[in-house]
Amino acid sequence: MRYISTRGEAPILSFEETVMSGLALDGGLYVPEKIPKFTHRDLIELNNCSYAESAFRIMRLFIDDIDDKTLKILIKKSYTRFKSDAIVPLKQIGKNNFLLELFNGPTLAFKDIALQFMGYLIDYFLTKRDEKAVVMGATSGDTGSAAISGFCYCNNLEIFILHPDKMISEIQRRQMTTVKKDNVHNIAIKGNFDDAQAIVKESFKKNCFIKGRRLIAINSINWARILAQIVYYIVSAISVGAPYREISFTVPTGNFGNIFAGYLASKMGLPIKQLVIATNSNNILHRIIEYNDFSINNLVNTIAPAMDIVVSSNFERLLFYAYKKNSNAIKALFNKFNKKNSTIIDEKPLSKLRNIFYSTSVNDKMILSVIRKIYKRNGVIVDPHTAIGLIAAERCNTYPGIPMISLATAHPAKFYETVLKAGIEIYLPSSIKELLKKEERYCILPANLKKVHNYMFSVL
Ligand SMILES: *Cc1c(COP(=O)(O)O)cnc(C)c1O
């Protein structure tokens, strides 16, 4: 499988090169040249497969530069640290309503599903190339811990994660700073998330190498992350009757990586009726789908912080398909957007998107009230991100006869302070309680590129 850029001016790459490079040189994002198809029979056969076996059968269609045996081993290792044998248990919460629990990985958020795999994948490529590399990323919460957990067993990697000092929750910080591995380096930046992010972006601009080691980005534009997420759409849909019946999904959405994987599953042949984009008050995606208003608003800090974004990077990948792979149109659209902070989508591609995508935006007050309501009705405690999805599923579900699967993206204990605000006291899993006792390791640095680089040089 070859990978092409959405803007059409970057070199065509293999799977390996795509995973190792991140953003395309022309500013676009890499997508597969063709989307492989799954027949009904291929889908039905997955009924007899474990999660890892299903993942192998789905992902190998996009990967032709790793042999089957190796790929199987990489996938198997990726899902050994999940608390449930189902990996992604599906819970029924109403006649045709289901909750897909994606939070059984080591850091209790759905990002584990992709980042555990990405760690083993990149380590494999580095070993093969006899290379060492440096992972660098900024986090406002969940990504950092999932990346550290996914990469800390990699022999060929050093990991530097920047977080804004005193601006993330204690649990989120401790999930990163209590990992006792010599290749893990946490840096608290005296500033906000944007300051930390700016340092990372600047580092990638300046050079892609540090002390002769390749810099690797872990943000959600990496193709490997999208790929690993396709799997649970297919696996869960099949367990409620696909491909014999249509299925809908609702996805708490920030950078559009998770729900884009659902779109790819539908392009592969999974009969998906609706994909509901659930946003918090940072609602650019909802404004696009509903009003064709593709413009930047100021960032709002919400109680669902993993979805606090101004622009959703992966939406460009979707537009590429909506515009029938016309990279010139995508380039023109984003040139205008980058100049004016605003653009519009042509009617035809937009109406195509509206055939499958629905959207809504949910404010903080609604989130708290729905956490209470779901607990009362089902005895199920959900985290604030998942709550947004459940409201959206209710608002946007126009086909009551079709099963609606809402994606639960984080364990409620991860956001227990917010859940408490909703009036529900939560039992903390032992893995979280232990975190509160463990010794932390991190350094605090000013929001200064040079100081951060000096530190990185000193430990490498
Ligand atoms: C990252 C994250 C999201 C948003 O996912 P995207 O792929 O960025 O749309 C939603 N919920 C939780 C808990 C997350 O960590």
Short mmCIF file of N, CA, C and O in Angstrom, two decimals, residues 52-116:
data_model
loop_
_atom_site.label_atom_id
_atom_site.label_comp_id
_atom_site.label_asym_id
_atom_site.label_seq_id
_atom_site.Cartn_x
_atom_site.Cartn_y
_atom_site.Cartn_z
N ALA A 52 -7.26 -9.36 18.72
CA ALA A 52 -5.95 -9.24 18.06
C ALA A 52 -5.99 -9.85 16.65
O ALA A 52 -5.42 -9.28 15.71
N GLU A 53 -6.68 -10.96 16.49
CA GLU A 53 -6.77 -11.58 15.17
C GLU A 53 -7.57 -10.68 14.21
O GLU A 53 -7.19 -10.50 13.04
N SER A 54 -8.66 -10.09 14.69
CA SER A 54 -9.42 -9.16 13.86
C SER A 54 -8.55 -7.98 13.46
O SER A 54 -8.55 -7.54 12.30
N ALA A 55 -7.81 -7.46 14.44
CA ALA A 55 -6.95 -6.31 14.16
C ALA A 55 -5.94 -6.66 13.07
O ALA A 55 -5.68 -5.88 12.15
N PHE A 56 -5.41 -7.87 13.15
CA PHE A 56 -4.44 -8.31 12.15
C PHE A 56 -5.08 -8.37 10.75
O PHE A 56 -4.55 -7.85 9.78
N ARG A 57 -6.27 -8.96 10.67
CA ARG A 57 -6.92 -9.11 9.36
C ARG A 57 -7.29 -7.76 8.74
O ARG A 57 -7.29 -7.61 7.53
N ILE A 58 -7.64 -6.81 9.60
CA ILE A 58 -8.03 -5.49 9.09
C ILE A 58 -6.79 -4.66 8.73
O ILE A 58 -6.69 -4.12 7.63
N MET A 59 -5.82 -4.63 9.64
CA MET A 59 -4.69 -3.73 9.43
C MET A 59 -3.74 -4.20 8.32
O MET A 59 -3.14 -3.40 7.63
N ARG A 60 -3.67 -5.52 8.12
CA ARG A 60 -2.69 -5.99 7.12
C ARG A 60 -3.08 -5.54 5.70
O ARG A 60 -2.23 -5.47 4.82
N LEU A 61 -4.34 -5.17 5.51
CA LEU A 61 -4.75 -4.69 4.19
C LEU A 61 -4.10 -3.34 3.86
O LEU A 61 -4.04 -2.93 2.72
N PHE A 62 -3.67 -2.64 4.90
CA PHE A 62 -3.06 -1.32 4.71
C PHE A 62 -1.54 -1.38 4.80
O PHE A 62 -0.87 -0.37 4.68
N ILE A 63 -1.01 -2.56 5.12
CA ILE A 63 0.43 -2.68 5.42
C ILE A 63 1.01 -3.78 4.53
O ILE A 63 0.61 -4.94 4.65
N ASP A 64 1.92 -3.43 3.63
CA ASP A 64 2.52 -4.51 2.85
C ASP A 64 4.03 -4.58 3.04
O ASP A 64 4.72 -5.31 2.35
N ASP A 65 4.56 -3.83 4.02
CA ASP A 65 6.00 -3.89 4.23
C ASP A 65 6.39 -4.50 5.58
O ASP A 65 7.50 -4.31 6.05
N ILE A 66 5.46 -5.23 6.20
CA ILE A 66 5.80 -6.05 7.37
C ILE A 66 5.24 -7.45 7.09
O ILE A 66 4.09 -7.56 6.65
N ASP A 67 6.03 -8.49 7.34
CA ASP A 67 5.52 -9.83 7.04
C ASP A 67 4.44 -10.21 8.06
O ASP A 67 4.41 -9.69 9.17
N ASP A 68 3.55 -11.12 7.65
CA ASP A 68 2.38 -11.47 8.47
C ASP A 68 2.74 -11.91 9.88
O ASP A 68 2.11 -11.52 10.85
N LYS A 69 3.79 -12.73 9.98
CA LYS A 69 4.14 -13.28 11.28
C LYS A 69 4.56 -12.15 12.23
O LYS A 69 4.12 -12.10 13.38
N THR A 70 5.40 -11.25 11.74
CA THR A 70 5.87 -10.14 12.58
C THR A 70 4.70 -9.24 12.97
O THR A 70 4.57 -8.85 14.13
N LEU A 71 3.85 -8.93 11.99
CA LEU A 71 2.71 -8.04 12.28
C LEU A 71 1.81 -8.65 13.35
O LEU A 71 1.36 -7.96 14.26
N LYS A 72 1.59 -9.94 13.24
CA LYS A 72 0.77 -10.64 14.24
C LYS A 72 1.35 -10.48 15.64
O LYS A 72 0.64 -10.22 16.60
N ILE A 73 2.67 -10.65 15.73
CA ILE A 73 3.33 -10.54 17.04
C ILE A 73 3.22 -9.12 17.59
O ILE A 73 2.91 -8.90 18.76
N LEU A 74 3.45 -8.13 16.71
CA LEU A 74 3.37 -6.73 17.16
C LEU A 74 1.97 -6.42 17.70
O LEU A 74 1.82 -5.78 18.74
N ILE A 75 0.94 -6.89 16.99
CA ILE A 75 -0.43 -6.61 17.40
C ILE A 75 -0.75 -7.33 18.71
O ILE A 75 -1.33 -6.75 19.63
N LYS A 76 -0.33 -8.56 18.79
CA LYS A 76 -0.61 -9.34 20.00
C LYS A 76 -0.01 -8.67 21.24
O LYS A 76 -0.67 -8.51 22.26
N LYS A 77 1.26 -8.23 21.10
CA LYS A 77 1.91 -7.57 22.23
C LYS A 77 1.17 -6.30 22.63
O LYS A 77 1.08 -5.95 23.80
N SER A 78 0.63 -5.60 21.63
CA SER A 78 -0.02 -4.30 21.87
C SER A 78 -1.24 -4.42 22.77
O SER A 78 -1.63 -3.46 23.41
N TYR A 79 -1.88 -5.59 22.78
CA TYR A 79 -3.12 -5.71 23.54
C TYR A 79 -3.01 -6.64 24.75
O TYR A 79 -4.01 -7.16 25.23
N THR A 80 -1.77 -6.81 25.25
CA THR A 80 -1.60 -7.66 26.44
C THR A 80 -1.86 -6.90 27.73
O THR A 80 -2.10 -7.50 28.76
N ARG A 81 -1.78 -5.56 27.70
CA ARG A 81 -1.88 -4.82 28.96
C ARG A 81 -3.27 -4.22 29.17
O ARG A 81 -3.43 -3.24 29.88
N PHE A 82 -4.27 -4.82 28.53
CA PHE A 82 -5.65 -4.35 28.71
C PHE A 82 -6.34 -5.18 29.79
O PHE A 82 -6.09 -6.38 29.90
N LYS A 83 -7.21 -4.52 30.54
CA LYS A 83 -7.83 -5.19 31.69
C LYS A 83 -8.89 -6.21 31.31
O LYS A 83 -9.28 -7.03 32.11
N SER A 84 -9.43 -6.11 30.09
CA SER A 84 -10.52 -6.99 29.68
C SER A 84 -10.08 -7.84 28.50
O SER A 84 -9.46 -7.35 27.57
N ASP A 85 -10.44 -9.13 28.54
CA ASP A 85 -10.12 -10.00 27.40
C ASP A 85 -10.81 -9.54 26.13
O ASP A 85 -10.34 -9.78 25.03
N ALA A 86 -11.96 -8.89 26.29
CA ALA A 86 -12.67 -8.38 25.11
C ALA A 86 -11.92 -7.18 24.50
O ALA A 86 -12.23 -6.75 23.40
N ILE A 87 -10.95 -6.63 25.23
CA ILE A 87 -10.22 -5.41 24.86
C ILE A 87 -11.18 -4.21 24.82
O ILE A 87 -10.95 -3.21 25.49
N VAL A 88 -12.27 -4.32 24.03
CA VAL A 88 -13.23 -3.23 23.94
C VAL A 88 -14.65 -3.75 24.26
O VAL A 88 -15.46 -3.93 23.37
N PRO A 89 -14.97 -3.96 25.55
CA PRO A 89 -16.28 -4.52 25.90
C PRO A 89 -17.43 -3.60 25.48
O PRO A 89 -17.30 -2.38 25.54
N LEU A 90 -18.52 -4.23 25.04
CA LEU A 90 -19.69 -3.48 24.60
C LEU A 90 -20.79 -3.68 25.64
O LEU A 90 -21.15 -4.80 25.97
N LYS A 91 -21.32 -2.56 26.15
CA LYS A 91 -22.33 -2.65 27.21
C LYS A 91 -23.65 -2.14 26.69
O LYS A 91 -23.71 -1.07 26.07
N GLN A 92 -24.72 -2.90 26.92
CA GLN A 92 -26.03 -2.43 26.47
C GLN A 92 -26.63 -1.50 27.52
O GLN A 92 -26.70 -1.83 28.69
N ILE A 93 -27.09 -0.31 27.07
CA ILE A 93 -27.68 0.63 28.03
C ILE A 93 -29.10 1.02 27.64
O ILE A 93 -29.72 1.86 28.27
N GLY A 94 -29.63 0.40 26.61
CA GLY A 94 -31.01 0.66 26.17
C GLY A 94 -31.33 -0.31 25.06
O GLY A 94 -30.46 -1.05 24.61
N LYS A 95 -32.58 -0.32 24.62
CA LYS A 95 -33.01 -1.29 23.61
C LYS A 95 -32.03 -1.36 22.43
O LYS A 95 -31.53 -2.42 22.09
N ASN A 96 -31.79 -0.22 21.84
CA ASN A 96 -30.85 -0.20 20.71
C ASN A 96 -29.67 0.72 20.98
O ASN A 96 -29.13 1.35 20.07
N ASN A 97 -29.31 0.83 22.26
CA ASN A 97 -28.22 1.73 22.64
C ASN A 97 -27.10 0.98 23.34
O ASN A 97 -27.33 0.22 24.27
N PHE A 98 -25.90 1.23 22.87
CA PHE A 98 -24.75 0.52 23.40
C PHE A 98 -23.62 1.49 23.74
O PHE A 98 -23.50 2.55 23.11
N LEU A 99 -22.81 1.08 24.71
CA LEU A 99 -21.65 1.87 25.10
C LEU A 99 -20.41 1.01 24.82
O LEU A 99 -20.29 -0.09 25.34
N LEU A 100 -19.52 1.50 23.99
CA LEU A 100 -18.31 0.75 23.67
C LEU A 100 -17.18 1.26 24.55
O LEU A 100 -16.71 2.39 24.38
N GLU A 101 -16.74 0.43 25.50
CA GLU A 101 -15.73 0.86 26.46
C GLU A 101 -14.33 0.76 25.86
O GLU A 101 -13.79 -0.34 25.70
N LEU A 102 -13.77 1.91 25.56
CA LEU A 102 -12.45 1.93 24.93
C LEU A 102 -11.36 2.27 25.94
O LEU A 102 -10.25 2.62 25.56
N PHE A 103 -11.70 2.19 27.24
CA PHE A 103 -10.78 2.72 28.25
C PHE A 103 -10.14 1.66 29.14
O PHE A 103 -9.77 1.92 30.27
N ASN A 104 -10.00 0.45 28.63
CA ASN A 104 -9.44 -0.61 29.47
C ASN A 104 -7.92 -0.78 29.35
O ASN A 104 -7.35 -1.71 29.88
N GLY A 105 -7.30 0.14 28.65
CA GLY A 105 -5.84 0.10 28.51
C GLY A 105 -5.15 0.67 29.74
O GLY A 105 -5.81 1.11 30.68
N PRO A 106 -3.80 0.65 29.73
CA PRO A 106 -3.04 1.03 30.92
C PRO A 106 -3.28 2.46 31.41
O PRO A 106 -3.14 2.72 32.60
N THR A 107 -3.63 3.42 30.55
CA THR A 107 -3.84 4.78 31.07
C THR A 107 -5.32 5.18 31.09
O THR A 107 -5.66 6.34 31.27
N LEU A 108 -6.19 4.21 30.88
CA LEU A 108 -7.63 4.41 31.04
C LEU A 108 -8.27 5.39 30.06
O LEU A 108 -9.29 5.99 30.36
N ALA A 109 -7.66 5.56 28.88
CA ALA A 109 -8.31 6.37 27.83
C ALA A 109 -8.16 5.66 26.49
O ALA A 109 -7.28 4.81 26.32
N PHE A 110 -9.01 6.01 25.53
CA PHE A 110 -9.02 5.26 24.26
C PHE A 110 -7.71 5.39 23.49
O PHE A 110 -7.41 4.58 22.63
N LYS A 111 -6.92 6.41 23.81
CA LYS A 111 -5.68 6.61 23.07
C LYS A 111 -4.72 5.43 23.23
O LYS A 111 -3.85 5.22 22.40
N ASP A 112 -4.88 4.66 24.30
CA ASP A 112 -4.04 3.47 24.50
C ASP A 112 -4.15 2.49 23.33
O ASP A 112 -3.18 1.82 22.97
N ILE A 113 -5.34 2.39 22.75
CA ILE A 113 -5.55 1.37 21.72
C ILE A 113 -4.61 1.60 20.54
O ILE A 113 -4.05 0.66 19.99
N ALA A 114 -4.40 2.86 20.19
CA ALA A 114 -3.49 3.14 19.08
C ALA A 114 -2.04 3.29 19.55
O ALA A 114 -1.12 2.82 18.88
N LEU A 115 -1.84 3.90 20.71
CA LEU A 115 -0.46 4.22 21.09
C LEU A 115 0.33 3.02 21.60
O LEU A 115 1.55 2.97 21.49
N GLN A 116 -0.38 2.02 22.16
CA GLN A 116 0.33 0.79 22.53
C GLN A 116 0.90 0.15 21.26
O GLN A 116 2.04 -0.27 21.21
#
